[in-house]
Coordinates of C-alpha atoms and ligand atoms in Angstrom, one line a residue:
M227 CA 126.3 64.8 30.5
T228 CA 127.9 62.6 33.1
E229 CA 127.3 59.1 31.8
A230 CA 129.1 57.1 34.4
A231 CA 130.3 53.6 33.5
G232 CA 128.3 50.7 34.8
E233 CA 124.7 50.6 35.9
K234 CA 124.5 54.3 36.8
A235 CA 121.8 55.5 34.4
F236 CA 121.7 59.2 34.1
E237 CA 119.1 60.6 31.8
T238 CA 119.1 64.1 30.2
R239 CA 115.9 66.1 30.3
E240 CA 114.9 69.5 28.8
F241 CA 113.7 72.3 31.0
Q242 CA 110.2 73.5 30.5
A243 CA 110.1 76.4 28.0
E244 CA 109.3 79.0 30.7
V245 CA 112.2 77.8 32.8
K246 CA 114.5 78.1 29.9
Q247 CA 113.4 81.7 29.5
V248 CA 114.0 82.4 33.2
L249 CA 117.4 80.8 33.1
D250 CA 118.3 82.8 29.9
I251 CA 117.6 86.0 31.8
V252 CA 119.4 84.9 34.9
V253 CA 122.5 83.4 33.2
N254 CA 123.1 86.0 30.6
S255 CA 122.6 89.3 32.4
L256 CA 124.9 91.2 34.6
Y257 CA 123.7 91.9 38.1
T258 CA 125.0 94.0 41.0
D259 CA 123.1 92.1 43.6
R260 CA 124.0 88.5 42.8
E261 CA 124.5 87.7 46.5
I262 CA 120.8 87.2 46.9
F263 CA 121.3 83.7 45.5
L264 CA 122.4 82.6 49.0
R265 CA 119.3 84.0 50.6
E266 CA 117.1 82.1 48.2
L267 CA 118.9 78.8 48.8
I268 CA 118.9 79.2 52.5
S269 CA 115.2 80.1 52.4
N270 CA 114.5 76.9 50.5
A271 CA 116.5 74.9 53.0
A272 CA 114.7 76.5 55.9
D273 CA 111.3 75.7 54.2
A274 CA 112.4 72.1 53.8
L275 CA 113.3 71.9 57.5
E276 CA 110.1 73.5 58.6
K277 CA 108.2 70.9 56.5
L278 CA 110.2 68.1 58.0
R279 CA 109.6 69.4 61.5
Y280 CA 105.9 69.4 60.8
E281 CA 106.0 66.0 59.3
S282 CA 107.8 64.5 62.2
L283 CA 105.1 65.9 64.5
T284 CA 102.3 64.3 62.6
N285 CA 104.0 61.4 60.8
Q286 CA 105.8 58.5 62.5
T287 CA 107.8 57.3 59.4
V288 CA 110.4 59.9 58.9
E289 CA 113.8 58.7 57.5
D290 CA 116.9 59.4 59.5
K291 CA 114.8 60.7 62.4
E292 CA 117.9 61.3 64.6
L293 CA 119.5 63.9 62.2
P294 CA 119.6 67.4 63.8
L295 CA 117.6 70.0 61.9
E296 CA 120.2 72.4 60.6
I297 CA 121.7 74.1 57.6
T298 CA 125.4 73.6 56.9
I299 CA 127.4 75.7 54.5
E300 CA 130.9 74.7 53.3
A301 CA 132.8 77.3 51.3
D302 CA 136.0 76.1 49.5
D303 CA 137.9 79.0 48.1
K304 CA 140.5 76.8 46.5
E305 CA 138.1 74.7 44.5
H306 CA 135.7 77.7 44.2
T307 CA 132.7 75.8 45.4
V308 CA 129.9 76.5 47.9
T309 CA 127.9 73.6 49.3
I310 CA 124.6 74.2 51.1
T311 CA 123.2 71.2 53.0
D312 CA 120.0 70.8 54.9
S313 CA 118.4 67.9 56.7
G314 CA 115.0 68.9 55.6
I315 CA 112.2 67.1 53.7
G316 CA 114.3 66.3 50.6
M317 CA 113.0 65.5 47.2
T318 CA 112.1 62.3 45.3
K319 CA 113.1 61.9 41.7
D320 CA 109.7 63.1 40.6
E321 CA 109.9 66.1 42.9
L322 CA 113.3 67.0 41.6
I323 CA 111.9 67.0 38.0
E324 CA 108.8 68.9 39.0
N325 CA 110.3 71.4 41.3
L326 CA 113.6 72.2 39.5
G327 CA 112.6 71.6 35.9
T328 CA 109.2 73.4 35.7
I329 CA 107.4 76.4 37.1
A330 CA 104.3 75.5 39.0
H331 CA 103.2 79.1 39.1
S332 CA 99.9 79.7 37.3
G333 CA 100.9 83.0 35.8
S334 CA 104.3 81.7 34.5
K335 CA 104.0 83.6 31.2
T336 CA 103.4 86.9 33.0
L337 CA 106.2 86.1 35.4
V338 CA 108.8 85.5 32.7
Q339 CA 107.7 88.8 31.1
Q340 CA 108.0 90.7 34.3
L341 CA 111.4 89.2 35.0
A342 CA 112.6 90.1 31.5
D343 CA 111.4 93.7 32.0
A344 CA 112.8 94.0 35.4
D345 CA 115.8 96.3 35.9
R346 CA 118.7 95.3 38.1
K347 CA 117.0 96.3 41.3
D348 CA 113.8 94.3 40.6
L349 CA 115.7 91.1 39.8
S350 CA 116.2 90.9 43.5
L351 CA 112.5 90.0 43.6
I352 CA 113.2 86.7 42.0
G353 CA 112.2 84.9 45.2
Q354 CA 108.8 86.5 45.2
F355 CA 108.3 85.2 41.6
G356 CA 108.5 81.7 43.0
V357 CA 111.7 80.9 41.0
G358 CA 114.3 81.7 43.6
F359 CA 116.3 78.5 43.1
Y360 CA 117.3 79.6 39.6
A361 CA 119.0 82.7 41.1
A362 CA 121.9 80.4 41.9
F363 CA 122.8 80.4 38.2
M364 CA 123.8 84.0 38.5
V365 CA 127.0 82.8 40.3
A366 CA 127.3 79.1 39.4
K367 CA 128.4 77.6 36.1
K368 CA 127.2 74.3 37.3
I369 CA 124.9 73.2 40.0
R370 CA 124.5 69.7 41.5
V371 CA 121.5 68.9 43.7
L372 CA 121.8 65.7 45.8
S373 CA 118.6 64.8 47.6
K374 CA 116.9 62.1 49.6
S375 CA 113.3 62.4 50.6
Y376 CA 112.1 61.9 54.2
Q377 CA 109.7 59.2 53.1
A378 CA 110.5 55.7 54.3
G379 CA 112.7 53.8 52.0
A380 CA 113.3 56.7 49.7
A381 CA 116.4 56.5 47.4
G382 CA 118.9 59.2 46.7
W383 CA 119.0 61.2 43.5
E384 CA 121.4 63.6 41.8
W385 CA 120.2 66.5 39.6
A386 CA 122.8 68.5 37.7
S387 CA 122.7 71.3 35.2
D388 CA 124.8 74.2 33.8
G389 CA 121.6 76.2 33.4
I390 CA 121.5 76.0 29.6
G391 CA 118.6 74.1 28.1
S392 CA 118.7 70.8 30.0
Y393 CA 119.6 68.9 33.2
T394 CA 120.6 65.4 34.0
I395 CA 119.1 63.2 36.7
G396 CA 120.2 59.8 38.1
P397 CA 120.6 57.8 41.2
A398 CA 123.0 58.7 44.0
E399 CA 124.4 56.5 46.7
G400 CA 125.1 57.1 50.4
L401 CA 122.9 60.1 51.1
T402 CA 121.1 60.9 54.3
R403 CA 117.8 62.7 54.4
G404 CA 117.7 66.2 53.0
T405 CA 119.3 68.1 50.2
K406 CA 122.9 69.1 49.4
I407 CA 123.4 71.8 46.7
I408 CA 126.9 72.1 45.3
L409 CA 127.6 75.3 43.3
E410 CA 130.7 75.4 41.0
L411 CA 131.2 79.2 40.9
K412 CA 131.7 81.1 37.7
D413 CA 135.1 82.7 37.1
D414 CA 133.8 86.1 38.1
A415 CA 132.0 84.9 41.2
Y416 CA 134.9 83.4 43.2
E417 CA 134.3 85.9 46.0
F418 CA 131.3 83.9 47.1
A419 CA 133.5 81.1 48.3
G420 CA 134.9 83.5 50.9
T421 CA 133.9 82.6 54.5
E422 CA 133.6 86.3 55.5
T423 CA 131.5 87.2 52.5
I424 CA 129.1 84.3 53.2
K425 CA 128.8 85.2 56.8
R426 CA 128.1 88.8 55.9
I427 CA 125.4 87.9 53.5
I428 CA 123.7 85.6 56.0
R429 CA 123.7 88.3 58.7
Q430 CA 122.2 90.6 56.2
Y431 CA 119.4 88.5 54.8
S432 CA 118.9 85.4 56.9
S433 CA 119.4 86.2 60.5
F434 CA 115.9 85.2 61.4
V435 CA 116.0 81.7 60.0
S436 CA 114.8 79.4 62.8
F437 CA 117.4 76.7 62.3
P438 CA 121.1 76.9 63.1
I439 CA 123.3 77.8 60.1
T440 CA 127.0 77.0 60.2
V441 CA 129.6 78.2 57.8
N442 CA 132.8 76.1 57.7
G443 CA 131.9 74.7 61.1
E444 CA 131.1 78.0 62.8
K445 CA 127.5 78.9 63.9
V446 CA 126.5 82.3 62.4
N447 CA 122.9 83.0 63.3
T448 CA 121.1 83.5 66.6
I449 CA 117.7 82.0 66.4
Q450 CA 115.0 84.2 67.8
A451 CA 111.3 84.3 67.8
I452 CA 111.0 88.1 67.8
W453 CA 107.2 88.1 68.2
T454 CA 107.4 86.6 71.6
R455 CA 109.8 89.3 72.9
N456 CA 108.7 92.4 74.7
K457 CA 107.8 95.3 72.4
N458 CA 109.9 97.8 74.2
E459 CA 113.0 95.7 73.7
I460 CA 112.8 95.4 70.0
T461 CA 114.4 98.0 67.8
E462 CA 112.9 99.5 64.7
E463 CA 115.7 97.9 62.8
E464 CA 115.0 94.4 64.1
Y465 CA 111.4 94.7 63.2
N466 CA 112.3 95.8 59.7
E467 CA 114.8 93.1 59.2
F468 CA 112.3 90.5 60.4
Y469 CA 109.7 91.9 57.9
K470 CA 112.2 91.6 55.1
F471 CA 112.9 88.1 56.1
I472 CA 109.4 86.9 56.5
A473 CA 107.9 88.7 53.5
N474 CA 110.9 88.0 51.2
A475 CA 111.0 91.8 50.8
Y476 CA 113.8 94.3 50.2
D477 CA 112.0 97.4 51.4
E478 CA 110.4 98.4 54.6
P479 CA 106.7 97.7 55.6
L480 CA 104.1 100.4 55.4
F481 CA 102.4 99.4 58.7
R482 CA 103.3 97.1 61.6
L483 CA 101.1 95.7 64.4
H484 CA 102.6 93.8 67.2
F485 CA 100.2 92.7 69.9
S486 CA 99.5 90.0 72.4
A487 CA 96.3 88.9 74.1
D488 CA 95.5 86.4 76.9
A489 CA 91.7 86.2 76.6
P490 CA 89.6 84.8 75.1
L491 CA 92.6 83.2 73.3
A492 CA 96.3 83.4 73.9
I493 CA 97.7 85.2 70.9
N494 CA 101.0 86.7 70.0
A495 CA 100.9 88.3 66.6
L496 CA 103.3 90.4 64.5
L497 CA 101.6 91.6 61.4
F498 CA 102.9 93.8 58.5
V499 CA 101.3 95.6 55.6
P500 CA 103.8 95.8 52.7
K501 CA 104.3 98.8 50.5
H502 CA 103.3 97.2 47.3
N503 CA 100.3 95.3 46.1
F504 CA 101.6 92.5 43.9
E505 CA 98.2 91.5 42.6
R506 CA 98.2 94.8 40.8
F507 CA 101.2 93.8 38.8
G508 CA 99.3 91.0 37.2
F509 CA 100.6 88.0 39.1
G510 CA 97.2 86.6 39.9
R511 CA 96.0 86.0 43.4
M512 CA 98.3 86.3 46.3
E513 CA 98.9 83.4 48.7
P514 CA 98.1 84.1 52.3
G515 CA 101.1 85.7 54.0
V516 CA 100.8 84.7 57.7
N517 CA 102.6 81.8 59.3
L518 CA 100.9 80.0 62.2
Y519 CA 103.0 79.0 65.2
C520 CA 102.3 77.3 68.5
R521 CA 104.8 78.2 71.2
K522 CA 107.4 79.1 68.5
V523 CA 107.0 75.9 66.6
L524 CA 105.8 76.5 63.0
I525 CA 102.5 74.7 62.5
Q526 CA 101.7 76.1 59.0
Q527 CA 103.5 78.3 56.6
Q528 CA 101.2 80.7 54.8
A529 CA 98.3 79.5 56.8
E530 CA 95.0 79.7 54.9
N531 CA 92.4 80.3 57.6
I532 CA 94.1 82.3 60.2
L533 CA 93.1 85.5 58.4
P534 CA 90.2 86.0 56.0
E535 CA 90.9 85.8 52.3
W536 CA 90.6 89.5 51.8
L537 CA 93.5 90.1 54.2
R538 CA 95.8 88.0 52.0
F539 CA 98.2 91.0 51.6
V540 CA 99.1 91.0 55.3
K541 CA 102.4 89.3 56.1
G542 CA 103.6 88.1 59.5
V543 CA 103.3 85.6 62.3
V544 CA 100.5 84.4 64.5
D545 CA 101.5 82.4 67.6
S546 CA 98.8 80.8 69.7
E547 CA 99.2 78.3 72.5
D548 CA 95.6 77.2 72.0
I549 CA 96.2 75.7 68.6
P550 CA 97.0 71.9 68.8
L551 CA 100.4 71.1 67.3
N552 CA 99.2 68.4 65.0
I553 CA 96.3 70.3 63.5
S554 CA 96.0 69.4 59.8
R555 CA 95.1 71.6 56.9
E556 CA 91.7 70.0 56.7
T557 CA 90.9 70.6 60.4
M558 CA 92.2 74.1 60.1
Q559 CA 89.4 74.8 57.7
D560 CA 86.4 74.0 59.8
S561 CA 87.8 74.3 63.3
A562 CA 85.7 76.5 65.6
L563 CA 88.9 77.4 67.4
V564 CA 90.6 78.7 64.2
A565 CA 87.4 80.7 63.4
R566 CA 87.6 82.4 66.8
L567 CA 91.2 83.1 66.4
R568 CA 90.6 84.6 63.0
R569 CA 87.8 86.8 64.3
A570 CA 89.9 88.1 67.1
I571 CA 92.9 88.9 65.0
T572 CA 90.9 90.4 62.2
G573 CA 89.0 92.6 64.6
R574 CA 92.2 93.8 66.2
F575 CA 93.8 94.5 62.8
L576 CA 90.9 96.5 61.5
R577 CA 90.9 98.6 64.7
F578 CA 94.6 99.2 64.2
L579 CA 93.9 100.4 60.6
N580 CA 91.2 102.7 61.9
E581 CA 93.6 104.2 64.5
Q582 CA 96.2 104.7 61.8
A583 CA 93.6 106.5 59.6
K584 CA 93.1 108.9 62.5
N585 CA 96.7 109.3 63.6
S586 CA 98.5 109.2 60.4
P587 CA 96.1 110.2 57.6
D588 CA 98.7 110.6 54.9
K589 CA 100.1 107.1 55.5
Y590 CA 96.6 105.8 55.6
A591 CA 95.9 107.4 52.3
E592 CA 98.8 105.6 50.9
F593 CA 97.5 102.4 52.3
W594 CA 94.0 103.1 50.9
Q595 CA 95.5 103.8 47.5
T596 CA 97.3 100.5 47.4
F597 CA 95.1 98.1 49.4
G598 CA 91.7 99.8 49.5
I599 CA 90.5 97.2 46.9
F600 CA 90.9 94.4 49.5
I601 CA 88.8 96.4 52.1
K602 CA 86.1 96.6 49.4
E603 CA 86.4 92.9 48.7
G604 CA 85.9 92.3 52.5
L605 CA 82.8 94.5 52.5
T606 CA 81.1 92.6 49.8
T607 CA 82.1 89.0 50.8
D608 CA 82.3 89.0 54.6
F609 CA 79.6 90.2 56.9
T610 CA 81.4 89.5 60.1
H611 CA 83.4 92.7 60.1
R612 CA 81.1 94.9 58.0
D613 CA 81.0 97.8 60.4
D614 CA 84.7 98.0 61.0
L615 CA 85.3 97.7 57.3
A616 CA 82.9 100.4 56.4
K617 CA 84.8 102.8 58.8
L618 CA 87.8 102.3 56.6
L619 CA 86.2 103.4 53.3
R620 CA 87.5 106.6 51.8
F621 CA 86.2 108.6 48.9
E622 CA 86.5 111.9 47.1
S623 CA 83.5 114.2 47.3
S624 CA 82.1 117.4 46.1
A625 CA 83.2 119.0 49.4
T626 CA 86.8 117.7 49.6
E627 CA 88.8 118.7 46.5
G628 CA 92.0 116.7 46.4
K629 CA 91.3 115.0 49.8
L630 CA 89.5 111.9 50.8
T631 CA 86.6 111.6 53.2
S632 CA 85.2 108.9 55.4
L633 CA 81.5 108.3 55.5
A634 CA 81.5 109.4 59.2
E635 CA 83.1 112.8 58.2
Y636 CA 80.5 113.2 55.5
I637 CA 77.7 112.7 58.0
E638 CA 79.3 115.3 60.3
R639 CA 79.1 117.8 57.5
M640 CA 75.4 117.0 56.7
P641 CA 73.0 119.9 57.1
E642 CA 70.1 119.4 59.4
G643 CA 67.4 117.4 57.8
Q644 CA 69.5 115.5 55.4
K645 CA 68.7 111.8 55.8
E646 CA 70.7 110.1 53.1
I647 CA 74.2 109.8 51.9
Y648 CA 74.5 110.6 48.2
Y649 CA 77.1 109.2 45.8
I650 CA 77.7 109.3 42.1
N651 CA 80.2 107.3 40.0
G652 CA 82.3 108.7 37.2
P653 CA 85.9 108.1 36.1
T654 CA 87.2 111.5 37.2
R655 CA 86.1 114.5 39.3
E656 CA 85.9 116.7 36.1
I657 CA 83.6 114.2 34.3
I658 CA 81.3 113.9 37.3
E659 CA 81.1 117.7 37.8
A660 CA 80.4 118.3 34.1
G661 CA 77.6 115.6 34.1
P662 CA 73.9 116.1 34.7
Y663 CA 73.5 114.5 38.1
L664 CA 75.3 117.0 40.3
E665 CA 73.4 120.2 39.6
A666 CA 70.4 119.3 41.7
F667 CA 72.6 118.6 44.7
R668 CA 74.8 121.7 44.1
A669 CA 71.7 123.9 44.0
R670 CA 70.6 122.5 47.4
N671 CA 74.1 122.6 48.9
L672 CA 74.2 118.8 49.4
E673 CA 77.5 117.0 49.4
V674 CA 77.9 114.1 47.0
I675 CA 80.5 111.4 47.3
Y676 CA 82.5 110.7 44.1
T677 CA 83.2 107.1 43.4
H678 CA 85.7 106.4 40.7
E679 CA 86.0 102.7 40.6
P680 CA 83.2 100.6 38.9
V681 CA 83.3 98.3 42.0
D682 CA 82.4 101.2 44.3
D683 CA 78.7 101.3 43.4
F684 CA 78.5 97.6 44.1
V685 CA 80.2 98.1 47.5
L686 CA 77.9 101.0 48.5
S687 CA 74.7 99.4 47.3
N688 CA 75.6 96.3 49.2
L689 CA 76.4 98.2 52.3
M690 CA 73.0 99.9 52.0
E691 CA 73.4 102.2 55.0
Y692 CA 76.0 103.8 57.3
Q693 CA 75.1 105.0 60.8
E694 CA 71.5 104.6 59.9
K695 CA 71.8 106.8 56.9
K696 CA 70.8 105.3 53.6
L697 CA 73.3 105.3 50.8
V698 CA 71.7 106.5 47.6
S699 CA 73.1 106.8 44.1
A700 CA 72.5 110.3 42.7
D701 CA 71.2 108.9 39.5
Q702 CA 68.2 107.2 41.1
A703 CA 64.7 108.1 39.9
E704 CA 63.1 107.7 43.3
L705 CA 65.1 110.5 44.9
E706 CA 63.1 113.0 47.0
L707 CA 64.9 116.3 47.1
A708 CA 63.5 119.4 48.8
A709 CA 61.7 121.8 46.4
L710 CA 63.9 124.7 45.2
E711 CA 63.1 128.3 44.9
D712 CA 63.6 129.0 41.3
S713 CA 66.1 131.8 40.8
S714 CA 66.2 131.8 37.0
G715 CA 62.9 133.6 36.7
A716 CA 61.9 131.3 33.9
E717 CA 58.3 130.1 33.9
P718 CA 57.7 126.4 33.7
L719 CA 55.3 125.0 31.1
D720 CA 51.8 124.7 32.5
S721 CA 50.8 121.3 33.7
E722 CA 48.6 120.5 30.8
M723 CA 51.4 121.1 28.4
V724 CA 53.7 119.1 30.5
Q725 CA 51.3 116.1 30.5
A726 CA 50.9 116.3 26.8
L727 CA 54.6 116.6 26.1
A728 CA 55.5 113.8 28.4
G729 CA 52.9 111.5 26.8
W730 CA 54.1 112.4 23.4
L731 CA 57.8 111.8 24.3
K732 CA 57.0 108.4 25.8
D733 CA 55.2 107.4 22.5
T734 CA 58.0 108.8 20.4
L735 CA 60.8 107.1 22.4
G736 CA 58.8 103.8 22.9
D737 CA 60.7 101.1 24.7
R738 CA 63.7 103.1 25.2
V739 CA 62.2 104.6 28.4
S740 CA 59.8 103.3 30.9
E741 CA 58.5 106.7 31.9
V742 CA 58.9 110.4 31.0
K743 CA 58.2 112.9 33.7
E744 CA 58.7 116.5 34.9
S745 CA 61.9 117.0 36.8
K746 CA 62.1 118.6 40.2
R747 CA 65.8 118.3 40.4
L748 CA 67.2 119.7 37.1
V749 CA 68.6 123.3 37.1
E750 CA 70.7 123.7 34.0
S751 CA 70.3 120.6 31.9
P752 CA 67.2 120.1 29.7
A753 CA 66.8 116.4 30.5
V754 CA 68.4 113.5 32.4
I755 CA 68.3 109.7 32.4
L756 CA 67.5 108.2 35.8
N757 CA 67.4 104.6 37.0
Q758 CA 64.5 102.9 38.6
D759 CA 66.3 99.8 39.8
S760 CA 68.4 100.9 42.8
M761 CA 71.0 98.2 42.3
M762 CA 71.5 99.2 38.7
T763 CA 73.3 102.5 38.8
S764 CA 74.7 104.0 35.6
S765 CA 78.2 102.9 36.5
M766 CA 77.1 99.3 36.9
Q767 CA 75.5 99.5 33.5
R768 CA 78.7 100.9 32.0
V769 CA 80.5 97.8 33.4
M770 CA 77.8 95.6 31.8
Q771 CA 78.0 97.4 28.5
A772 CA 81.7 97.0 28.4
V773 CA 81.3 93.3 28.8
N774 CA 78.4 92.9 26.4
K775 CA 78.5 95.5 23.6
D776 CA 75.1 94.6 22.2
L777 CA 73.3 95.4 25.4
G778 CA 70.9 98.3 24.6
A779 CA 70.1 100.8 27.2
M780 CA 66.8 99.1 28.0
G781 CA 68.5 95.8 28.5
M782 CA 69.7 97.1 31.8
G783 CA 67.0 98.1 34.1
K784 CA 64.2 100.6 33.7
K785 CA 65.1 104.1 32.6
V786 CA 63.2 107.3 33.4
L787 CA 63.6 110.4 31.3
E788 CA 63.1 113.5 33.4
I789 CA 62.6 116.8 31.6
N790 CA 63.3 120.3 32.8
T791 CA 60.2 122.2 32.1
R792 CA 61.8 125.6 32.7
H793 CA 64.4 124.9 30.0
A794 CA 64.0 126.9 26.8
L795 CA 64.8 123.8 24.7
I796 CA 62.0 121.8 26.3
K797 CA 59.5 124.6 26.0
R798 CA 60.3 125.0 22.3
L799 CA 60.0 121.3 21.8
A800 CA 56.5 121.5 23.2
A801 CA 55.6 124.1 20.7
L802 CA 57.4 122.5 17.8
R803 CA 55.6 119.2 18.3
E804 CA 52.3 120.7 17.1
K805 CA 53.9 122.5 14.1
D806 CA 56.4 120.0 12.8
A807 CA 56.0 116.6 14.3
D808 CA 58.8 115.0 12.2
F809 CA 61.4 117.4 13.2
A810 CA 60.2 117.4 16.8
K811 CA 60.7 113.6 16.8
T812 CA 64.3 114.1 15.6
A813 CA 64.9 116.6 18.3
A814 CA 63.4 114.4 21.0
E815 CA 65.6 111.5 20.0
Q816 CA 68.6 113.7 20.1
I817 CA 67.7 114.9 23.6
Y818 CA 67.4 111.3 24.7
D819 CA 70.7 110.3 23.2
N820 CA 72.4 113.3 24.7
A821 CA 71.1 112.3 28.1
L822 CA 72.4 108.8 27.7
I823 CA 75.9 110.2 26.8
S824 CA 75.9 112.5 29.8
A825 CA 75.2 109.5 31.9
G826 CA 78.3 107.9 30.5
L827 CA 76.2 105.2 28.7
M828 CA 76.6 104.2 25.1
A829 CA 74.3 105.5 22.5
D830 CA 74.3 104.5 18.8
P831 CA 76.8 106.9 17.2
R832 CA 75.5 106.5 13.6
G833 CA 72.0 107.7 14.6
I834 CA 73.4 110.6 16.5
V835 CA 75.6 111.9 13.7
E836 CA 72.9 111.6 11.1
R837 CA 70.5 113.5 13.3
M838 CA 73.0 116.1 14.1
Y839 CA 73.4 116.8 10.3
Q840 CA 69.6 117.2 10.0
I841 CA 69.5 119.6 12.9
L842 CA 72.5 121.6 11.7
E843 CA 70.9 121.9 8.3
R844 CA 67.9 123.6 9.9
A845 CA 70.0 125.7 12.1
L846 CA 72.1 127.0 9.2
D847 CA 69.1 127.8 7.2
Ligands
ADP142 P1 109.8 78.6 45.8 O1 110.7 78.4 47.0 O2 109.2 79.9 45.8 O3 108.8 77.5 45.7 P2 112.2 78.0 44.4 O4 112.5 78.1 42.9 O5 113.0 78.6 45.3 O6 110.7 78.5 44.5 O7 112.1 76.4 44.7 C1 111.3 75.6 43.9 C2 110.8 74.3 44.7 O8 111.9 73.4 44.8 C3 110.4 74.6 46.1 O9 109.0 75.0 46.2 C4 110.7 73.2 46.8 O10 109.6 72.4 46.6 C5 111.8 72.7 46.0 N1 113.1 72.9 46.7 C6 114.0 73.8 46.5 N2 115.1 73.7 47.4 C7 114.7 72.7 48.2 C8 115.4 72.0 49.3 N3 116.6 72.4 49.8 N4 114.8 71.0 49.9 C9 113.6 70.5 49.4 N5 112.9 71.1 48.4 C10 113.5 72.1 47.8
MG143 MG1 112.4 79.5 47.2

């Protein structure tokens, strides 16, 4: 601790526990790509400058208003120090404590875990974890941060730490607005005080920073708003570098859309779809990824309303001359102009995805795999783009083994006379095809879409129809299918017997079913459970049962038991009922439970096992 003589009161403070863990990982491990620390510090400096630029547009009282907005780097290879200075927004004492001593991130526990598990390559993601500053401890044995906030009358502060357990904080004299970060390099990191090394790193990672960067007095970056340039003049490499810069990414994007429009609004946009979906890794909700500019001036970083929430995985830049420079976050939210901008960009982006689906189906399949969930989110939460979103849906089906189909392609394959689109949910193709619902469709040569995610049924029942064809779950009771020629040769029970058997089954099963009736659809199975409530498909019930284990089958919408009156088992049951009512009851209950299990719903296992023993006993007699 640097307890200076006199009034200078430095206090020592502990890092928050999660920060200690992050530092422990950063300080004690060996990394091959330590140079990313510079990119993280420059990115923080650029953020601070962007914020300052924005404040000076909207706020009159900015300290040291005449300071140029720039980033200055001094490398001293004799003293082995690197100093990075920005004239950005700066930090007050409280902000230093908050920003450099704690992790604001909501999922900070998950984050520490992920960092700890990360291999060398993944540690380069440290910036995406929202803890980029600490990367500097990979190369520095001590870091001093001198900062003065832009707020009128703010005092200067010095924060210092060796990255182990605690830091000190105290007043600092003679600072101008902004932040100066002084790194005392570790013995094995002296190379980073080399001017050439630093210039190379900046060219590699930070060439799109929109403020001048100087290294020992020499300017190293050329500032360019790539999105305003002519498409034909931009190379693939420039695009990719820009993506890496803006998305804080180390790989290339999956898709890129660069477009401009003049009417109804002047828009210049450069949008990217990343390769990975970070929400899947358990980081919680992503922040919006698009920055809003007006004539190359950043209005808002990660602007919230410029794209709908469900496009939060998209990274990039939107520049529009029609947006007022001093628009605030609050006005952004309910501005009609912003809403029009959002509609225009979203529509264009969805059309782009649809083109990609046609022109590069394999790449689109990759997109669908990674980001399909966001399209589904859009479909259930946003009606504005419903038709364009529905075009993007892809599913497996009984007709497309190993491939995905769109709803439009399904309709093209429909035989004449088919009026509905059928779908059925199940965890895998094998399970669906072994289940009781498909046989009726197979026998009639009708294609059925396979949905594998529990959310799919919700999406499809919400969508209700596509190109005027109703979407119908194959486990619905109200389904009208064409009558089938029976090829088995088996006679059905006569209608009197059926009536009597159905009535008896209803009495025997009581509340467990709302109705028992003769099936027109079954071919191989003796019985099947169907749903009367069209919103409540079996997969929705599986979700509900998983949440609430005590929910009985009847707790979840009305169930119809359909029986196959050509099936030997059902015929024998009709006869047995008159001879041995007790055993017939056992058999009926077992048939019902089997039908539940085939539907993927939970039945009471104890009852089933007990009954099976009774039945086996008879069978082995
Ligand atoms: P992130 O940049 O993702 O928020 P960092 O660990 O890089 O995470 O930085 C933490 C916070 O510290 C930043 O959000 C910012 O508020 C503050 N900060 C870091 N560097 C600077 C700087 N040069 N000027 C002003 N604030 C800064
Ligand atoms: Mg950062």
